[in-house]
CSV table of C-alpha atoms and ligand atoms in Angstrom, one decimal:
chain,number,residue,atom,x,y,z
K,19,MET,CA,0.0,0.0,0.0
K,20,LYS,CA,1.5,3.3,-1.1
K,21,THR,CA,1.2,6.3,1.3
K,22,TYR,CA,0.7,9.8,-0.2
K,23,LEU,CA,1.4,13.0,1.8
K,24,VAL,CA,-0.9,15.5,0.1
K,25,THR,CA,-0.4,19.1,1.2
K,26,GLY,CA,-3.2,21.6,0.8
K,27,GLY,CA,-5.7,18.8,0.3
K,28,ALA,CA,-8.5,20.9,1.8
K,29,GLY,CA,-8.2,23.5,-1.0
K,30,PHE,CA,-9.7,23.5,-4.5
K,31,ILE,CA,-7.4,21.2,-6.5
K,32,GLY,CA,-6.1,19.3,-3.5
K,33,SER,CA,-9.6,18.2,-2.4
K,34,ASN,CA,-10.5,17.2,-6.0
K,35,PHE,CA,-7.2,15.2,-6.1
K,36,VAL,CA,-8.0,13.4,-2.8
K,37,HIS,CA,-11.5,12.4,-4.2
K,38,TYR,CA,-10.0,11.4,-7.5
K,39,MET,CA,-7.3,9.1,-5.9
K,40,LEU,CA,-9.6,7.5,-3.3
K,41,ASN,CA,-12.2,6.8,-6.0
K,42,LYS,CA,-9.6,5.3,-8.3
K,43,TYR,CA,-7.4,3.3,-5.9
K,44,SER,CA,-8.5,1.2,-2.9
K,45,ASP,CA,-5.0,0.2,-2.0
K,46,ILE,CA,-3.5,3.6,-1.2
K,47,LYS,CA,-3.4,5.8,2.0
K,48,ILE,CA,-3.6,9.6,1.9
K,49,ILE,CA,-2.4,11.8,4.7
K,50,ASN,CA,-3.8,15.3,4.0
K,51,VAL,CA,-1.8,18.1,5.8
K,52,ASP,CA,-3.5,21.5,5.6
K,53,LEU,CA,-3.4,24.6,7.7
K,54,LEU,CA,-7.0,25.4,6.8
K,55,THR,CA,-6.4,29.0,5.8
K,56,TYR,CA,-9.3,31.0,4.4
K,57,ALA,CA,-9.0,28.8,1.2
K,58,GLY,CA,-9.0,25.4,3.0
K,59,ASN,CA,-12.4,23.9,3.8
K,60,LEU,CA,-13.0,20.5,5.4
K,61,GLU,CA,-16.5,20.5,3.9
K,62,ASN,CA,-14.8,19.6,0.6
K,63,LEU,CA,-13.8,16.3,2.1
K,64,LYS,CA,-16.9,15.3,4.1
K,65,GLU,CA,-17.4,12.2,1.9
K,66,VAL,CA,-14.0,10.8,2.7
K,67,GLU,CA,-13.5,11.8,6.3
K,68,ASN,CA,-14.4,8.3,7.6
K,69,ASN,CA,-12.5,6.5,4.9
K,70,PRO,CA,-9.9,4.3,6.7
K,71,ASN,CA,-7.4,5.1,4.0
K,72,TYR,CA,-7.6,8.8,4.7
K,73,ARG,CA,-6.2,10.9,7.5
K,74,PHE,CA,-6.3,14.7,8.1
K,75,VAL,CA,-3.6,16.6,9.9
K,76,ASN,CA,-4.1,20.3,10.7
K,77,ALA,CA,-0.6,21.8,10.3
K,78,ASP,CA,1.5,24.4,8.6
K,79,ILE,CA,3.9,23.1,5.9
K,80,THR,CA,6.5,25.6,7.3
K,81,ASN,CA,6.4,23.9,10.7
K,82,LYS,CA,9.4,21.6,10.9
K,83,ASP,CA,8.2,19.6,14.0
K,84,ALA,CA,4.7,19.0,12.6
K,85,ILE,CA,6.0,17.7,9.3
K,86,GLU,CA,8.8,15.6,10.9
K,87,ARG,CA,6.2,14.0,13.1
K,88,ILE,CA,4.1,12.9,10.1
K,89,PHE,CA,7.2,11.3,8.5
K,90,ALA,CA,8.0,9.6,11.8
K,91,GLU,CA,4.5,8.2,12.1
K,92,GLU,CA,4.0,7.2,8.5
K,93,GLU,CA,6.2,5.6,5.8
K,94,ILE,CA,5.6,8.3,3.2
K,95,ASP,CA,6.1,7.2,-0.4
K,96,PHE,CA,4.9,10.2,-2.3
K,97,VAL,CA,4.7,13.9,-1.4
K,98,VAL,CA,2.2,15.8,-3.6
K,99,ASN,CA,2.6,19.5,-2.8
K,100,PHE,CA,-0.5,21.6,-3.5
K,101,ALA,CA,-0.3,23.8,-0.4
K,102,ALA,CA,0.2,27.4,-1.3
K,103,GLU,CA,-1.1,30.9,-1.2
K,104,SER,CA,-2.7,30.8,-4.7
K,105,HIS,CA,-4.5,34.1,-5.5
K,106,VAL,CA,-2.6,36.7,-7.6
K,107,ASP,CA,-4.6,39.7,-6.3
K,108,ARG,CA,-3.8,38.8,-2.7
K,109,SER,CA,-0.1,38.5,-3.6
K,110,ILE,CA,-0.2,42.0,-5.0
K,111,SER,CA,-1.6,43.5,-1.7
K,112,ASP,CA,0.3,41.1,0.7
K,113,PRO,CA,3.4,39.4,-0.8
K,114,GLU,CA,5.2,38.2,2.3
K,115,ILE,CA,2.9,35.3,3.2
K,116,PHE,CA,3.4,34.0,-0.4
K,117,VAL,CA,7.2,33.8,0.3
K,118,LYS,CA,6.6,32.1,3.6
K,119,THR,CA,4.2,29.4,2.5
K,120,ASN,CA,5.2,28.9,-1.1
K,121,VAL,CA,9.0,29.2,-0.8
K,122,ILE,CA,9.9,28.4,2.8
K,123,GLY,CA,7.1,25.8,3.2
K,124,THR,CA,8.1,23.9,0.0
K,125,THR,CA,11.7,24.0,1.1
K,126,ASN,CA,10.8,22.6,4.5
K,127,LEU,CA,8.9,19.8,2.9
K,128,LEU,CA,11.8,19.0,0.5
K,129,ASN,CA,14.3,19.0,3.3
K,130,ILE,CA,12.3,16.7,5.6
K,131,ALA,CA,11.5,14.3,2.7
K,132,LYS,CA,15.2,14.2,1.7
K,133,HIS,CA,16.2,13.6,5.3
K,134,ASN,CA,13.8,10.7,5.6
K,135,TRP,CA,14.3,9.2,2.1
K,136,LEU,CA,18.1,9.4,1.8
K,137,ILE,CA,20.2,6.2,2.3
K,138,GLY,CA,23.9,6.6,2.0
K,139,ASP,CA,25.5,9.7,0.5
K,140,ASP,CA,23.3,10.3,-2.6
K,141,GLU,CA,21.0,7.3,-2.8
K,142,PHE,CA,17.3,7.5,-2.1
K,143,LYS,CA,15.0,4.7,-1.0
K,144,GLU,CA,13.4,2.9,-3.9
K,145,GLY,CA,10.1,4.2,-5.2
K,146,LYS,CA,9.9,7.6,-3.4
K,147,LYS,CA,8.9,10.8,-5.2
K,148,PHE,CA,8.2,14.5,-4.4
K,149,LEU,CA,5.8,16.0,-6.9
K,150,HIS,CA,5.7,19.8,-6.7
K,151,VAL,CA,2.5,21.2,-8.2
K,152,SER,CA,3.2,24.4,-10.0
K,153,THR,CA,1.7,26.8,-12.5
K,154,ASP,CA,2.0,28.1,-16.1
K,155,GLU,CA,2.3,31.6,-14.5
K,156,VAL,CA,6.0,31.0,-13.8
K,157,TYR,CA,6.6,31.5,-17.6
K,158,GLY,CA,5.2,35.0,-17.6
K,159,SER,CA,3.0,36.3,-20.4
K,160,LEU,CA,2.6,35.3,-24.1
K,161,GLY,CA,2.0,37.6,-27.1
K,162,GLU,CA,-0.7,36.7,-29.6
K,163,THR,CA,1.1,33.6,-30.8
K,164,GLY,CA,3.2,30.7,-29.4
K,165,PHE,CA,2.8,28.5,-26.4
K,166,PHE,CA,4.6,27.7,-23.1
K,167,THR,CA,6.8,24.6,-23.4
K,168,GLU,CA,8.9,23.2,-20.6
K,169,ASP,CA,11.9,25.0,-22.1
K,170,THR,CA,10.3,28.5,-22.0
K,171,PRO,CA,12.5,30.6,-19.7
K,172,LEU,CA,10.9,31.5,-16.3
K,173,ASP,CA,9.7,35.1,-16.3
K,174,PRO,CA,7.2,35.5,-13.4
K,175,HIS,CA,5.6,38.9,-12.9
K,176,SER,CA,3.4,38.8,-9.8
K,177,PRO,CA,4.6,38.1,-6.3
K,178,TYR,CA,2.5,34.9,-6.5
K,179,SER,CA,4.2,33.6,-9.7
K,180,ALA,CA,7.6,34.7,-8.4
K,181,SER,CA,7.1,32.7,-5.3
K,182,LYS,CA,6.0,29.6,-7.3
K,183,ALA,CA,9.0,30.0,-9.6
K,184,SER,CA,11.2,30.2,-6.6
K,185,SER,CA,9.7,27.0,-5.1
K,186,ASP,CA,10.1,25.2,-8.5
K,187,LEU,CA,13.8,26.1,-8.5
K,188,MET,CA,14.2,24.8,-4.9
K,189,ALA,CA,12.6,21.5,-6.1
K,190,LYS,CA,15.0,21.4,-9.1
K,191,ALA,CA,18.0,22.2,-6.8
K,192,TYR,CA,17.1,19.2,-4.6
K,193,HIS,CA,17.2,17.0,-7.7
K,194,ASP,CA,20.3,18.5,-9.2
K,195,THR,CA,22.3,18.7,-5.9
K,196,TYR,CA,21.1,15.6,-4.0
K,197,LYS,CA,19.6,13.5,-6.9
K,198,MET,CA,16.3,13.7,-5.0
K,199,PRO,CA,13.5,12.0,-7.0
K,200,ILE,CA,11.2,14.9,-7.9
K,201,ASN,CA,8.8,16.1,-10.7
K,202,ILE,CA,7.4,19.5,-11.2
K,203,THR,CA,4.0,20.0,-13.0
K,204,ARG,CA,3.0,23.3,-14.5
K,205,CYS,CA,-0.7,23.5,-15.2
K,206,SER,CA,-2.9,26.2,-16.7
K,207,ASN,CA,-6.1,27.7,-15.1
K,208,ASN,CA,-8.3,25.0,-13.5
K,209,TYR,CA,-12.1,25.2,-13.0
K,210,GLY,CA,-14.6,22.9,-11.3
K,211,PRO,CA,-16.2,22.1,-7.9
K,212,TYR,CA,-14.9,23.5,-4.6
K,213,GLN,CA,-13.0,26.5,-6.1
K,214,PHE,CA,-13.0,29.5,-3.8
K,215,PRO,CA,-15.1,32.4,-5.2
K,216,GLU,CA,-12.3,34.9,-5.4
K,217,LYS,CA,-11.2,33.1,-8.6
K,218,LEU,CA,-12.9,34.2,-11.9
K,219,ILE,CA,-15.4,31.4,-12.6
K,220,PRO,CA,-16.9,30.9,-9.2
K,221,LEU,CA,-16.8,34.6,-8.5
K,222,VAL,CA,-18.9,35.3,-11.7
K,223,ILE,CA,-21.4,32.5,-10.7
K,224,ASN,CA,-21.7,33.8,-7.2
K,225,ASN,CA,-22.1,37.4,-8.2
K,226,CYS,CA,-24.8,36.5,-10.8
K,227,LEU,CA,-26.8,34.6,-8.2
K,228,ASN,CA,-26.5,37.5,-5.8
K,229,ASN,CA,-27.2,40.1,-8.4
K,230,THR,CA,-23.9,41.8,-7.7
K,231,ASP,CA,-21.6,43.6,-10.3
K,232,ILE,CA,-19.0,41.5,-12.0
K,233,PRO,CA,-15.7,43.3,-12.0
K,234,VAL,CA,-13.8,42.9,-15.3
K,235,TYR,CA,-10.2,43.9,-15.1
K,236,GLY,CA,-8.9,46.2,-17.9
K,237,ASP,CA,-10.5,45.5,-21.3
K,238,GLY,CA,-11.6,41.9,-20.5
K,239,LEU,CA,-9.5,40.5,-23.3
K,240,ASN,CA,-6.8,38.8,-21.3
K,241,ILE,CA,-6.6,35.1,-22.2
K,242,ARG,CA,-6.4,32.1,-19.9
K,243,ASP,CA,-6.1,28.4,-21.0
K,244,TRP,CA,-8.9,26.6,-19.0
K,245,LEU,CA,-8.7,22.9,-17.8
K,246,TYR,CA,-11.3,21.0,-15.9
K,247,VAL,CA,-9.8,20.1,-12.5
K,248,GLU,CA,-10.3,16.3,-12.9
K,249,ASP,CA,-8.1,16.4,-16.0
K,250,HIS,CA,-5.4,18.0,-13.9
K,251,CYS,CA,-5.7,15.4,-11.2
K,252,LYS,CA,-5.4,12.6,-13.8
K,253,ALA,CA,-2.2,14.2,-15.1
K,254,ILE,CA,-0.7,14.4,-11.6
K,255,ASP,CA,-1.5,10.7,-11.0
K,256,MET,CA,0.3,9.8,-14.3
K,257,VAL,CA,3.3,11.9,-13.5
K,258,ILE,CA,3.6,10.4,-10.0
K,259,ASN,CA,3.6,6.9,-11.5
K,260,ASN,CA,5.5,7.3,-14.8
K,261,GLY,CA,7.1,10.8,-14.9
K,262,ARG,CA,10.8,10.7,-15.6
K,263,LEU,CA,12.7,11.8,-12.5
K,264,GLY,CA,13.8,15.4,-12.4
K,265,GLU,CA,11.5,16.4,-15.3
K,266,VAL,CA,9.0,19.2,-15.6
K,267,TYR,CA,5.6,18.5,-17.3
K,268,ASN,CA,3.3,21.2,-18.6
K,269,ILE,CA,-0.4,20.4,-18.3
K,270,GLY,CA,-3.1,22.1,-20.4
K,271,GLY,CA,-5.7,21.3,-23.0
K,272,HIS,CA,-5.5,24.0,-25.7
K,273,ASN,CA,-8.6,25.7,-24.4
K,274,GLU,CA,-7.9,29.5,-24.6
K,275,ARG,CA,-10.7,32.0,-23.9
K,276,THR,CA,-10.8,35.7,-23.2
K,277,ASN,CA,-12.1,36.6,-19.7
K,278,ILE,CA,-15.1,38.4,-21.3
K,279,GLN,CA,-16.0,35.2,-23.2
K,280,ILE,CA,-16.0,33.2,-20.0
K,281,ILE,CA,-18.1,35.8,-18.2
K,282,LYS,CA,-20.7,36.0,-21.0
K,283,THR,CA,-20.9,32.1,-21.2
K,284,ILE,CA,-21.8,31.9,-17.5
K,285,ILE,CA,-24.3,34.8,-17.7
K,286,ASN,CA,-26.1,33.4,-20.7
K,287,TYR,CA,-26.4,30.0,-19.1
K,288,LEU,CA,-27.8,31.4,-15.8
K,289,ASN,CA,-30.1,33.7,-17.7
K,290,GLU,CA,-31.7,30.8,-19.5
K,291,LYS,CA,-31.7,28.3,-16.7
K,292,VAL,CA,-32.1,30.3,-13.5
K,293,ASN,CA,-33.4,33.8,-13.8
K,294,GLY,CA,-34.0,36.1,-16.8
K,295,ASN,CA,-32.8,39.1,-14.7
K,296,ILE,CA,-29.3,37.8,-14.8
K,297,THR,CA,-28.0,39.8,-17.8
K,298,GLU,CA,-24.8,41.4,-19.2
K,299,ASP,CA,-25.8,44.6,-17.3
K,300,LEU,CA,-24.0,43.1,-14.3
K,301,ILE,CA,-20.7,43.5,-16.2
K,302,LYS,CA,-18.6,46.4,-14.8
K,303,TYR,CA,-15.2,47.2,-16.3
K,304,VAL,CA,-12.8,48.2,-13.5
K,305,LYS,CA,-9.2,49.2,-13.1
K,306,ASP,CA,-6.8,46.6,-14.4
K,307,ARG,CA,-4.8,44.2,-12.2
K,308,LYS,CA,-1.3,45.6,-11.7
K,309,GLY,CA,1.2,43.7,-13.9
K,310,HIS,CA,-1.7,41.7,-15.5
K,311,ASP,CA,-0.4,38.9,-17.7
K,312,ARG,CA,-2.0,39.1,-21.1
K,313,ARG,CA,-2.1,35.6,-22.3
K,314,TYR,CA,-1.3,32.0,-21.1
K,315,GLY,CA,-1.3,29.0,-23.4
K,316,ILE,CA,0.2,25.6,-22.7
K,317,ASP,CA,1.9,23.2,-25.1
K,318,PRO,CA,1.1,19.8,-23.6
K,319,THR,CA,3.1,17.8,-26.2
K,320,LYS,CA,5.6,16.3,-23.7
K,321,ILE,CA,3.0,14.9,-21.2
K,322,THR,CA,0.9,13.6,-24.1
K,323,ASN,CA,3.8,11.9,-25.9
K,324,GLU,CA,5.6,10.5,-22.9
K,325,LEU,CA,2.7,9.6,-20.6
K,326,GLY,CA,-0.3,9.4,-22.9
K,327,TRP,CA,-2.2,12.2,-21.0
K,328,GLU,CA,-5.1,13.9,-22.8
K,329,PRO,CA,-7.9,16.0,-21.4
K,330,GLU,CA,-11.2,14.2,-21.2
K,331,THR,CA,-13.6,17.1,-20.5
K,332,LYS,CA,-14.4,19.6,-23.3
K,333,PHE,CA,-14.9,23.2,-22.0
K,334,GLU,CA,-18.5,23.3,-23.2
K,335,ASP,CA,-19.3,20.3,-21.0
K,336,GLY,CA,-17.0,21.2,-18.1
K,337,ILE,CA,-18.4,24.7,-17.6
K,338,ILE,CA,-22.0,23.4,-17.5
K,339,LYS,CA,-21.0,20.7,-15.0
K,340,THR,CA,-19.3,23.3,-12.9
K,341,ILE,CA,-22.2,25.8,-12.9
K,342,GLU,CA,-24.6,23.0,-12.1
K,343,TRP,CA,-22.4,22.0,-9.2
K,344,TYR,CA,-22.5,25.5,-7.7
K,345,LEU,CA,-26.2,25.6,-8.2
K,346,SER,CA,-26.6,22.4,-6.3
K,347,ASN,CA,-24.2,23.4,-3.6
K,348,LYS,CA,-25.4,26.9,-2.6
K,349,GLU,CA,-24.9,26.1,1.0
K,350,TRP,CA,-21.2,25.4,0.3
K,351,MET,CA,-20.9,28.8,-1.3
K,352,GLU,CA,-22.8,30.6,1.6
K,353,ASN,CA,-20.6,28.9,4.2
K,354,ILE,CA,-17.3,29.7,2.4
K,355,THR,CA,-18.2,33.3,1.6
K,356,ASN,CA,-18.0,34.2,5.3
K,357,GLU,CA,-17.3,37.6,6.8
K,358,THR,CA,-13.6,37.5,6.3
K,359,TYR,CA,-14.0,36.9,2.6
K,360,GLN,CA,-16.7,39.6,2.3
K,361,GLU,CA,-14.3,42.1,3.9
K,362,TYR,CA,-11.6,41.2,1.5
K,363,TYR,CA,-14.0,41.4,-1.5
K,364,ASN,CA,-15.5,44.7,-0.4
K,365,LYS,CA,-12.0,46.1,0.1
K,366,THR,CA,-10.7,44.9,-3.2
K,367,TYR,CA,-13.6,46.4,-5.2
K,368,ASN,CA,-13.9,49.5,-2.9
K,369,LYS,CA,-17.5,48.7,-2.0
R,160,NAD,P1,-6.3,26.9,-2.9
R,160,NAD,O1,-5.9,28.3,-2.5
R,160,NAD,O2,-7.7,26.6,-3.3
R,160,NAD,O3,-5.8,25.9,-1.8
R,160,NAD,C1,-4.6,26.0,-1.1
R,160,NAD,C2,-4.7,25.1,0.1
R,160,NAD,O4,-3.4,25.2,0.8
R,160,NAD,C3,-5.8,25.5,1.1
R,160,NAD,O5,-6.5,24.3,1.6
R,160,NAD,C4,-5.0,26.1,2.3
R,160,NAD,O6,-5.6,25.9,3.5
R,160,NAD,C5,-3.7,25.3,2.2
R,160,NAD,N1,-2.5,26.1,2.8
R,160,NAD,C6,-2.2,27.4,2.5
R,160,NAD,N2,-1.1,27.7,3.3
R,160,NAD,C7,-0.7,26.5,3.9
R,160,NAD,C8,0.3,26.2,4.8
R,160,NAD,N3,1.2,27.1,5.2
R,160,NAD,N4,0.4,25.0,5.3
R,160,NAD,C9,-0.5,24.0,5.0
R,160,NAD,N5,-1.6,24.3,4.1
R,160,NAD,C10,-1.7,25.5,3.6
R,160,NAD,O7,-5.3,26.6,-4.2
R,160,NAD,P2,-5.6,25.7,-5.5
R,160,NAD,O8,-6.2,26.6,-6.5
R,160,NAD,O9,-6.2,24.5,-5.1
R,160,NAD,O10,-4.1,25.5,-5.9
R,160,NAD,C11,-3.4,24.3,-5.4
R,160,NAD,C12,-2.0,24.3,-6.0
R,160,NAD,O11,-2.0,24.3,-7.5
R,160,NAD,C13,-1.2,25.6,-5.7
R,160,NAD,O12,0.2,25.2,-5.5
R,160,NAD,C14,-1.3,26.4,-7.0
R,160,NAD,O13,-0.1,27.2,-7.2
R,160,NAD,C15,-1.3,25.3,-8.0
R,160,NAD,N6,-2.1,25.7,-9.3
R,160,NAD,C16,-3.3,26.2,-9.2
R,160,NAD,C17,-4.0,26.4,-10.4
R,160,NAD,C18,-5.4,27.0,-10.4
R,160,NAD,O14,-6.0,27.3,-11.5
R,160,NAD,N7,-6.1,27.1,-9.3
R,160,NAD,C19,-3.4,26.1,-11.6
R,160,NAD,C20,-2.1,25.6,-11.7
R,160,NAD,C21,-1.5,25.4,-10.5
R,161,DAU,O1,-2.7,29.9,-14.7
R,161,DAU,C1,-2.8,29.2,-13.5
R,161,DAU,C2,-3.2,30.2,-12.3
R,161,DAU,O2,-4.5,30.5,-12.5
R,161,DAU,C3,-2.9,29.6,-11.0
R,161,DAU,O3,-1.6,29.4,-10.8
R,161,DAU,C4,-3.5,30.5,-9.9
R,161,DAU,O4,-3.4,29.9,-8.6
R,161,DAU,C5,-4.9,30.8,-10.2
R,161,DAU,O5,-5.4,31.7,-9.2
R,161,DAU,C6,-5.1,31.3,-11.6
R,161,DAU,O6,-4.6,32.7,-11.7
R,161,DAU,P1,-5.3,33.8,-12.6
R,161,DAU,O7,-4.8,35.1,-12.1
R,161,DAU,O8,-5.3,33.5,-14.0
R,161,DAU,O9,-6.8,33.5,-12.1
R,161,DAU,P2,-8.0,34.5,-11.6
R,161,DAU,O10,-9.2,33.6,-11.5
R,161,DAU,O11,-7.6,35.3,-10.4
R,161,DAU,O12,-8.2,35.4,-12.9
R,161,DAU,C7,-8.5,34.9,-14.2
R,161,DAU,C8,-8.5,36.1,-15.1
R,161,DAU,O13,-9.7,36.9,-14.8
R,161,DAU,C9,-7.4,37.1,-15.0
R,161,DAU,O14,-7.0,37.6,-16.3
R,161,DAU,C10,-7.9,38.2,-14.1
R,161,DAU,C11,-9.4,38.2,-14.5
R,161,DAU,N1,-10.3,38.6,-13.4
R,161,DAU,C12,-10.2,38.0,-12.2
R,161,DAU,C13,-11.1,38.3,-11.2
R,161,DAU,C14,-11.0,37.6,-9.9
R,161,DAU,C15,-11.2,39.6,-13.6
R,161,DAU,O15,-11.3,40.2,-14.7
R,161,DAU,N2,-12.1,40.0,-12.6
R,161,DAU,C16,-12.0,39.3,-11.4
R,161,DAU,O16,-12.8,39.7,-10.5
């Protein structure tokens, strides 16, 4: 039985990953370590909390004692590092916590995993791997043509992406220096269930349902490359099992859309299915995000050719599944959009 230490498993992608893995495999154990920041929510994991193959530990990835204790209690085979501060706008107003969690936290995990997995001078126990979950934002911004490949130079712009690039380089350094078995994955924008409504898609759904303005940064023509979260989870599982050690794998499904296209798709669906009063009148163009990257686009050739990964969910289907999930889980949205979040939202949009 393989044991996975999943960090940040109470967040958006982490919780989807825990569900994906426990549904797929009956012979694995998952230890989920999460600090339960504003973005972490145990409601996301209600269905698995009594699963004997699942254990939750409330701890900070920067805490040496807490992480060492987990390694002492469990024979960890794989670390899958999702835990991070993940929102670009928050990194612009408060960069320091991004350095603490994303850079120092990742380094702490790498160090403790190395210490526990190393046998001899530069030999690691058989079958161990540290998978660091990263983002396409480390490559910076594209012009109208071209795609990010694994060889695109790192050129992060926001404090968030700079902290992710730094943590990627620490993972690479542990491989290059100590021969530690690592992989790094860099995925494009995810969407799906359990995403905190500070991110574009759940924010638009939530604002439409509450008849609140939808803030569109700049001209609304920035482009993101959207991937259904389950396809990301599937890719991570493939990289853990078959990724070549030390390699980076880009993950994305060639699904580029402008922000305004995304927003209008959601409004039109809700207008038809929920309430005719939900219209494009809710759209409000606001001041642009500082340093706003113009376009992201992933070239997934490497993961497709080497590991056979392909996205399964077309955007047209995934966005409907996603909207329907939020419509069926209004309580989840109400619980998560608590006072702290409302304060942040009102401050951000000067309400
Ligand atoms: P999220 O913000 O929804 O979740 C982050 C989780 O990490 C939360 O559960 C939070 O409580 C936990 N956490 C934060 N600080 C912690 C700490 N110090 N110790 C322990 N736990 C802590 O993020 P997400 O969108 O699910 O992203 C997960 C990972 O995937 C991140 O590393 C992010 O950079 C990366 N990523 C995200 C996307 C995307 O579109 N959301 C795309 C590519 C890569
Ligand atoms: O590309 C992967 C990244 O995608 C991840 O690494 C990040 O963790 C994740 O947050 C996401 O970053 P983005 O900045 O692309 O996502 P966000 O949902 O914040 O914004 C998507 C686009 O929509 C971006 O161009 C900014 C714009 N936007 C966003 C919000 C929240 C708006 O126009 N209005 C908004 O209110």
